[in-house]
Short mmCIF file of C-alpha atoms and ligand atoms in Angstrom, two decimals:
data_model
loop_
_atom_site.label_atom_id
_atom_site.label_comp_id
_atom_site.label_asym_id
_atom_site.label_seq_id
_atom_site.Cartn_x
_atom_site.Cartn_y
_atom_site.Cartn_z
CA MET A 25 19.33 -8.26 10.05
CA ASN A 26 16.52 -10.77 10.36
CA ILE A 27 13.35 -9.25 8.84
CA LEU A 28 9.71 -10.62 8.72
CA VAL A 29 7.45 -9.39 5.97
CA ILE A 30 3.81 -10.02 6.68
CA GLY A 31 2.02 -10.05 3.48
CA GLY A 32 5.28 -10.69 1.43
CA ALA A 33 3.22 -12.55 -1.32
CA GLY A 34 0.97 -9.70 -1.99
CA TYR A 35 1.33 -6.80 -4.47
CA ILE A 36 3.42 -4.27 -2.44
CA GLY A 37 4.91 -6.80 -0.07
CA SER A 38 6.45 -8.94 -3.05
CA VAL A 39 8.16 -5.74 -4.62
CA PHE A 40 9.47 -4.82 -1.25
CA VAL A 41 11.04 -8.27 -0.68
CA GLU A 42 12.72 -8.15 -3.98
CA GLU A 43 14.20 -4.59 -3.17
CA LEU A 44 15.49 -6.00 0.19
CA LEU A 45 17.04 -9.05 -1.29
CA LYS A 46 18.98 -6.99 -3.67
CA ASN A 47 21.14 -6.74 -0.60
CA LYS A 48 21.10 -10.39 0.40
CA LYS A 49 24.15 -10.04 2.55
CA LYS A 50 22.57 -7.55 4.82
CA TYR A 51 19.15 -8.87 5.09
CA ASN A 52 17.66 -12.29 5.88
CA VAL A 53 14.07 -12.26 4.77
CA VAL A 54 11.24 -14.40 6.08
CA ILE A 55 7.60 -14.06 4.87
CA LEU A 56 4.32 -14.81 6.51
CA ASP A 57 1.26 -14.71 4.21
CA ASP A 58 -2.05 -16.54 4.37
CA LEU A 59 -2.39 -16.33 0.47
CA SER A 60 -5.83 -14.88 0.75
CA THR A 61 -4.89 -12.28 -1.71
CA GLY A 62 -1.29 -13.05 -2.18
CA PHE A 63 0.10 -15.46 -4.78
CA LYS A 64 2.64 -18.25 -4.61
CA GLU A 65 4.36 -16.84 -7.68
CA ASN A 66 4.99 -13.66 -5.80
CA ILE A 67 7.15 -15.44 -2.99
CA HIS A 68 10.79 -14.57 -3.73
CA PRO A 69 12.88 -17.71 -4.04
CA LYS A 70 15.52 -16.48 -1.70
CA ALA A 71 13.03 -15.73 1.14
CA LYS A 72 11.84 -18.27 3.74
CA PHE A 73 8.04 -18.68 3.49
CA TYR A 74 5.54 -19.55 6.11
CA GLU A 75 1.93 -19.91 5.08
CA GLY A 76 -0.52 -18.64 7.73
CA SER A 77 -2.45 -15.86 9.17
CA GLN A 78 -1.38 -12.66 11.03
CA LEU A 79 -4.24 -13.59 13.45
CA ASP A 80 -2.44 -16.74 14.56
CA TYR A 81 -0.69 -16.11 17.93
CA ASP A 82 0.97 -19.63 18.24
CA LEU A 83 2.41 -19.35 14.57
CA LEU A 84 3.37 -15.75 14.62
CA SER A 85 5.21 -16.00 18.02
CA SER A 86 7.05 -19.12 16.92
CA ILE A 87 8.38 -17.46 13.74
CA LEU A 88 9.46 -14.53 15.76
CA LYS A 89 11.52 -16.70 18.15
CA LYS A 90 12.86 -19.37 15.77
CA GLU A 91 13.82 -16.84 13.14
CA LYS A 92 15.19 -14.35 15.72
CA ILE A 93 13.14 -11.62 13.98
CA GLU A 94 14.45 -7.96 14.56
CA PHE A 95 12.24 -5.99 12.34
CA ILE A 96 8.65 -6.52 11.11
CA PHE A 97 7.20 -4.92 7.99
CA HIS A 98 3.45 -5.30 7.88
CA PHE A 99 1.73 -5.28 4.55
CA ALA A 100 -1.13 -7.69 5.15
CA ALA A 101 -4.62 -6.12 5.01
CA LYS A 102 -7.94 -6.09 3.32
CA LEU A 103 -7.80 -3.00 1.24
CA VAL A 104 -10.59 -2.55 -1.10
CA VAL A 105 -12.24 0.77 -0.17
CA GLY A 106 -15.66 -0.01 -1.75
CA GLU A 107 -15.83 -3.53 -0.52
CA SER A 108 -15.08 -2.33 3.19
CA VAL A 109 -18.41 -0.30 3.24
CA PHE A 110 -20.24 -3.59 2.96
CA GLN A 111 -17.95 -5.70 5.02
CA PRO A 112 -17.06 -3.61 7.99
CA ILE A 113 -16.85 -6.69 10.37
CA GLU A 114 -14.31 -8.53 8.08
CA TYR A 115 -12.28 -5.40 7.69
CA TYR A 116 -12.04 -4.76 11.41
CA GLU A 117 -11.52 -8.40 12.28
CA ASN A 118 -8.63 -8.70 9.75
CA ASN A 119 -6.94 -5.34 10.01
CA VAL A 120 -7.36 -4.33 13.64
CA GLY A 121 -7.42 -7.97 15.03
CA GLY A 122 -4.42 -8.63 12.94
CA MET A 123 -2.53 -5.52 14.30
CA LEU A 124 -3.62 -6.42 17.88
CA ASN A 125 -2.17 -9.97 17.48
CA ILE A 126 1.07 -8.79 15.91
CA VAL A 127 1.68 -6.18 18.75
CA LYS A 128 0.93 -8.86 21.33
CA CYS A 129 3.40 -11.30 19.74
CA MET A 130 6.06 -8.58 19.52
CA ARG A 131 5.49 -7.70 23.21
CA ASP A 132 5.70 -11.34 24.28
CA CYS A 133 8.77 -12.20 22.02
CA ASN A 134 10.67 -8.82 22.61
CA VAL A 135 10.54 -7.63 19.00
CA LYS A 136 10.89 -3.94 19.01
CA ASN A 137 10.40 -2.57 15.47
CA ILE A 138 7.66 -2.49 13.01
CA VAL A 139 7.02 -0.55 9.78
CA PHE A 140 3.26 -0.43 9.05
CA SER A 141 1.51 0.17 5.72
CA SER A 142 -1.07 2.80 6.46
CA THR A 143 -3.15 4.84 3.99
CA ALA A 144 -4.36 8.23 2.82
CA ALA A 145 -7.73 6.85 3.54
CA VAL A 146 -7.24 7.74 7.29
CA TYR A 147 -7.80 11.46 6.25
CA GLY A 148 -11.30 10.82 4.86
CA ASN A 149 -12.76 13.71 2.85
CA PRO A 150 -10.26 16.58 3.46
CA LEU A 151 -11.50 19.96 3.27
CA GLU A 152 -10.17 22.12 0.24
CA LYS A 153 -8.02 24.07 2.73
CA ASP A 154 -6.28 20.87 3.83
CA ILE A 155 -5.16 20.02 0.19
CA PRO A 156 -2.18 19.10 -0.19
CA ILE A 157 -2.56 16.79 2.97
CA LYS A 158 0.09 17.04 5.65
CA GLU A 159 0.58 14.29 8.35
CA ASN A 160 -0.91 16.32 11.01
CA SER A 161 -4.07 17.25 8.83
CA TYR A 162 -7.48 16.26 10.30
CA LYS A 163 -8.22 12.63 10.17
CA ASP A 164 -11.76 11.56 9.85
CA PRO A 165 -12.01 8.35 7.67
CA ILE A 166 -15.29 7.88 5.66
CA ASN A 167 -15.04 4.13 5.19
CA PRO A 168 -14.18 1.11 7.46
CA TYR A 169 -11.01 0.56 5.48
CA GLY A 170 -9.62 3.87 6.47
CA SER A 171 -11.08 3.68 10.13
CA SER A 172 -9.28 0.26 10.58
CA LYS A 173 -5.98 1.58 9.54
CA LEU A 174 -6.38 4.62 11.82
CA ALA A 175 -7.19 2.22 14.64
CA ASP A 176 -4.01 0.29 13.95
CA GLU A 177 -2.06 3.56 14.02
CA TYR A 178 -3.43 4.07 17.63
CA ILE A 179 -2.57 0.62 18.55
CA LEU A 180 1.08 1.25 17.54
CA LYS A 181 1.01 4.45 19.49
CA GLY A 182 0.00 2.62 22.62
CA ALA A 183 2.40 -0.11 22.15
CA TYR A 184 5.27 2.39 21.86
CA GLU A 185 4.23 4.07 25.06
CA ALA A 186 3.58 0.88 26.97
CA TYR A 187 6.08 -1.64 25.65
CA GLY A 188 8.69 0.59 23.78
CA ILE A 189 7.90 -0.91 20.42
CA ASN A 190 9.28 1.44 17.90
CA TYR A 191 7.21 2.06 14.76
CA GLY A 192 7.20 3.69 11.31
CA ILE A 193 4.00 4.48 9.77
CA LEU A 194 3.91 5.13 5.95
CA ARG A 195 0.59 6.46 4.59
CA TYR A 196 0.38 5.47 1.02
CA PHE A 197 -1.52 7.57 -1.58
CA ASN A 198 -2.43 5.66 -4.75
CA VAL A 199 0.08 2.94 -5.53
CA ALA A 200 0.50 1.83 -9.02
CA GLY A 201 3.05 0.03 -11.37
CA ALA A 202 5.18 -3.11 -11.01
CA SER A 203 8.79 -4.08 -11.14
CA LYS A 204 9.78 -6.57 -13.99
CA ASN A 205 9.05 -9.76 -11.83
CA TYR A 206 6.67 -8.67 -9.13
CA GLY A 207 3.43 -6.72 -8.95
CA SER A 208 -0.34 -7.08 -8.77
CA ARG A 209 -1.49 -10.38 -9.96
CA ILE A 210 -5.06 -9.88 -9.17
CA ILE A 211 -7.16 -11.17 -12.10
CA ASN A 212 -10.17 -8.83 -11.31
CA PRO A 213 -8.50 -5.71 -9.97
CA THR A 214 -10.39 -2.76 -8.39
CA LEU A 215 -7.65 -0.21 -8.55
CA LEU A 216 -7.92 2.24 -11.37
CA ILE A 217 -4.83 1.75 -13.50
CA PRO A 218 -4.98 -2.17 -13.44
CA VAL A 219 -8.76 -1.83 -14.27
CA ILE A 220 -8.02 0.37 -17.22
CA ASN A 221 -5.14 -2.01 -18.43
CA LYS A 222 -7.19 -5.05 -18.00
CA SER A 223 -9.87 -3.57 -20.25
CA LEU A 224 -7.24 -2.82 -22.90
CA LEU A 225 -5.83 -6.45 -22.57
CA LEU A 226 -9.23 -8.29 -22.41
CA GLY A 227 -11.66 -5.98 -24.26
CA GLY A 228 -14.70 -4.60 -22.55
CA GLU A 229 -15.79 -1.24 -21.02
CA MET A 230 -14.37 0.18 -17.75
CA LYS A 231 -16.53 2.46 -15.49
CA VAL A 232 -15.66 5.94 -14.29
CA PHE A 233 -17.26 6.21 -10.96
CA GLY A 234 -18.79 9.69 -10.95
CA ASP A 235 -18.42 12.96 -12.90
CA ASN A 236 -19.89 15.43 -10.62
CA TYR A 237 -17.28 15.88 -7.92
CA LYS A 238 -16.01 19.40 -7.19
CA THR A 239 -12.92 18.97 -9.30
CA ARG A 240 -11.63 20.35 -12.61
CA ASP A 241 -13.49 17.61 -14.76
CA GLY A 242 -15.88 16.28 -12.12
CA SER A 243 -13.96 13.01 -11.62
CA CYS A 244 -11.93 12.12 -8.47
CA ILE A 245 -8.41 13.36 -8.13
CA ARG A 246 -5.65 10.99 -6.68
CA ASP A 247 -1.99 11.13 -6.20
CA TYR A 248 -0.34 8.20 -7.87
CA ILE A 249 2.96 6.82 -6.72
CA HIS A 250 5.15 3.95 -8.44
CA VAL A 251 5.42 0.87 -6.21
CA ILE A 252 9.27 0.84 -6.59
CA ASP A 253 9.57 4.47 -5.11
CA LEU A 254 7.21 3.46 -2.45
CA VAL A 255 9.16 0.26 -1.30
CA LYS A 256 12.32 2.25 -1.33
CA ALA A 257 10.73 4.53 1.32
CA HIS A 258 10.31 1.43 3.58
CA ILE A 259 14.02 0.88 3.64
CA LEU A 260 14.72 4.55 4.30
CA MET A 261 12.09 4.42 7.31
CA MET A 262 13.90 1.35 8.68
CA ASN A 263 17.20 3.24 8.56
CA TYR A 264 15.60 6.25 10.18
CA MET A 265 14.18 4.15 12.92
CA ILE A 266 17.45 2.53 13.75
CA LYS A 267 19.35 5.81 13.55
CA HIS A 268 16.99 7.85 15.67
CA ASN A 269 15.40 5.11 17.80
CA LYS A 270 12.01 6.89 17.68
CA PRO A 271 8.80 6.52 15.72
CA ASN A 272 7.82 8.50 12.72
CA ILE A 273 4.87 8.92 10.28
CA VAL A 274 5.17 10.06 6.84
CA ASN A 275 2.85 10.38 3.72
CA LEU A 276 3.99 8.77 0.53
CA GLY A 277 2.95 10.26 -2.88
CA THR A 278 4.25 12.43 -5.50
CA SER A 279 2.28 15.59 -4.55
CA LYS A 280 0.72 15.61 -8.13
CA GLY A 281 -3.00 14.99 -8.64
CA PHE A 282 -4.77 13.29 -11.64
CA THR A 283 -8.38 13.06 -12.17
CA VAL A 284 -9.65 9.72 -13.40
CA LEU A 285 -10.37 11.11 -16.79
CA GLU A 286 -6.71 12.58 -16.93
CA VAL A 287 -5.41 8.95 -15.95
CA ILE A 288 -7.36 7.49 -18.97
CA ASN A 289 -5.85 10.02 -21.11
CA GLN A 290 -2.45 9.39 -19.97
CA VAL A 291 -3.02 5.59 -20.43
CA GLU A 292 -4.21 6.40 -24.14
CA LYS A 293 -1.07 8.55 -24.60
CA THR A 294 1.48 6.24 -23.06
CA LEU A 295 0.18 2.97 -24.72
CA ASN A 296 -1.18 4.44 -27.81
CA LYS A 297 -4.54 2.77 -27.36
CA LYS A 298 -8.09 3.88 -27.10
CA VAL A 299 -9.81 3.22 -23.66
CA ASN A 300 -13.44 2.17 -23.76
CA TYR A 301 -15.15 3.74 -20.80
CA LYS A 302 -18.54 4.98 -19.62
CA ILE A 303 -19.39 7.34 -16.86
CA THR A 304 -21.53 5.83 -14.15
CA GLY A 305 -22.77 6.83 -10.56
CA ARG A 306 -20.32 7.52 -7.74
CA ARG A 307 -18.74 4.48 -5.80
CA GLN A 308 -19.52 4.50 -2.02
CA GLY A 309 -16.71 5.60 0.09
CA ASP A 310 -14.76 7.68 -2.39
CA PRO A 311 -13.42 10.98 -1.27
CA ALA A 312 -13.19 13.76 -3.99
CA ILE A 313 -9.55 14.66 -3.76
CA LEU A 314 -6.53 13.01 -2.13
CA ILE A 315 -3.07 14.61 -2.76
CA THR A 316 -0.32 14.69 -0.20
CA LYS A 317 2.46 17.12 0.51
CA ASN A 318 5.59 14.98 0.49
CA SER A 319 8.07 17.43 2.00
CA LYS A 320 8.19 15.47 5.31
CA ALA A 321 9.24 12.19 3.60
CA LYS A 322 12.00 14.28 1.65
CA LYS A 323 13.15 15.96 4.84
CA ASP A 324 13.02 13.14 7.38
CA LEU A 325 13.87 10.10 4.99
CA GLY A 326 15.65 11.75 2.18
CA TRP A 327 13.03 10.22 -0.02
CA VAL A 328 12.53 11.66 -3.59
CA PRO A 329 10.00 9.86 -5.82
CA LYS A 330 11.64 9.10 -9.34
CA TYR A 331 8.94 7.67 -11.43
CA LYS A 332 6.02 9.39 -13.56
CA ILE A 333 2.48 8.23 -14.07
CA SER A 334 3.55 6.91 -17.56
CA ASP A 335 6.04 4.54 -15.90
CA MET A 336 3.36 3.29 -13.63
CA ILE A 337 1.06 2.69 -16.47
CA LYS A 338 3.64 0.95 -18.72
CA SER A 339 5.03 -1.25 -15.99
CA ASP A 340 1.53 -2.42 -14.88
CA PHE A 341 0.62 -3.04 -18.55
CA GLU A 342 3.71 -5.09 -19.17
CA PHE A 343 3.49 -7.10 -16.00
CA ARG A 344 -0.36 -7.75 -16.52
CA LYS A 345 0.15 -8.97 -19.96
CA LYS A 346 2.34 -11.81 -18.67
CA PHE A 347 -0.40 -13.38 -16.61
CA VAL A 348 -3.83 -12.22 -17.76
CA ASP A 349 -5.78 -14.98 -19.38
CA LYS A 350 -6.46 -14.02 -22.92
CA LYS A 351 -9.29 -16.39 -23.74
N1 UFG B 418 -12.08 4.52 -10.31
C1 UFG B 418 -13.01 4.35 -11.37
N2 UFG B 418 -13.23 3.23 -12.02
C2 UFG B 418 -12.65 2.10 -11.54
C3 UFG B 418 -11.75 2.14 -10.48
C4 UFG B 418 -11.53 3.24 -9.85
O1 UFG B 418 -13.50 5.38 -11.63
O2 UFG B 418 -12.98 0.94 -12.12
C5 UFG B 418 -11.90 5.65 -9.59
C6 UFG B 418 -12.35 5.67 -8.15
O3 UFG B 418 -13.68 5.98 -8.06
C7 UFG B 418 -11.35 6.80 -7.49
C8 UFG B 418 -10.05 6.61 -8.41
O4 UFG B 418 -10.46 5.93 -9.54
O5 UFG B 418 -11.97 7.95 -7.68
C9 UFG B 418 -9.13 5.71 -7.68
O6 UFG B 418 -9.60 4.65 -7.13
P1 UFG B 418 -8.82 3.27 -6.74
O7 UFG B 418 -9.75 2.07 -6.44
O8 UFG B 418 -7.68 3.04 -7.67
O9 UFG B 418 -8.11 3.78 -5.45
P2 UFG B 418 -8.76 4.41 -4.13
O10 UFG B 418 -8.44 5.90 -4.20
O11 UFG B 418 -10.18 4.15 -3.93
O12 UFG B 418 -7.90 3.64 -2.90
C10 UFG B 418 -6.45 3.47 -3.08
C11 UFG B 418 -6.08 2.34 -2.14
C12 UFG B 418 -6.28 2.76 -0.62
C13 UFG B 418 -5.77 4.02 -0.49
C14 UFG B 418 -6.17 5.15 -1.34
C15 UFG B 418 -5.36 6.36 -0.98
O13 UFG B 418 -6.92 1.12 -2.48
O14 UFG B 418 -5.64 1.77 0.03
O15 UFG B 418 -5.91 4.68 -2.79
O16 UFG B 418 -5.62 7.40 -2.00
F1 UFG B 418 -6.19 4.47 0.76
#
């Protein structure tokens, strides 16, 4: 099967390509990435690489035709929650404009299958009664990042109804960790576990954004999921779509919540190091609690997460150690 991975040089995209190419006989992998937040070092040597934007109609449609693409995995997005609050136009332009262009190219080139990386941010700030979050829980995003992803979901729904484009939507909770060779190479990370590990590797103090939320210790609760568990769910979703020939939407998380302070504690225990942190004000756009109910992923896809938070912490630390500038 000929597969296009848009955003295959990024964090999750690169781990996914590695997973696919463990089965080189079955999958022929093409990557499209504009390298805006992706890295050349993350491009798998056995994948064919095109440098360019998801917004480029001519480039994308020529790849779909030339490479005879049958299935698209779309990972390319601007994804920093806090930044999106201050750059709504850039977020909508890239995330929604990108999806519109992809769907247009799929329609014009007769490509019928796409798996899309969506997010827990589509749920906004769920009410206590809605935790753990189910796929049909109320959706009311509280930042442009989440709204742009929800808009993308509606675009896919329309494309299915109008053009028969089949889709799988995976709503990620908080992805963390790395494989041995692929992971997040961002030097100035914004995600919690990379931020903590960076502070351990380079020194300096990390900030805890808020301790006055309505949670057990006042800091925000998130559901952390290992990137390797996450990418495996993409292959299961592809198999589901092929078997059932219909769209599906599932949440991906472990169904366990950790506060920010508990994550810091887990890092200290796992790596046997002291984290230097200080509590500051809230970050704009942060919901208090995001935990999923992952029973639909289990039931529909047969997906069961294997890794624990300590595995995420350790693998991110090991991966980060290899490229962080120690000067
Ligand atoms: N946090 C800190 N200090 C930091 C970084 C983060 O206290 O330096 C806190 C945040 O305020 C939040 C928690 O750690 O409470 C997790 O924050 P992240 O930035 O790691 O992740 P987010 O929850 O903001 O967002 C991530 C993804 C989104 C996804 C969301 C789903 O970036 O794509 O998880 O839960 F939608």
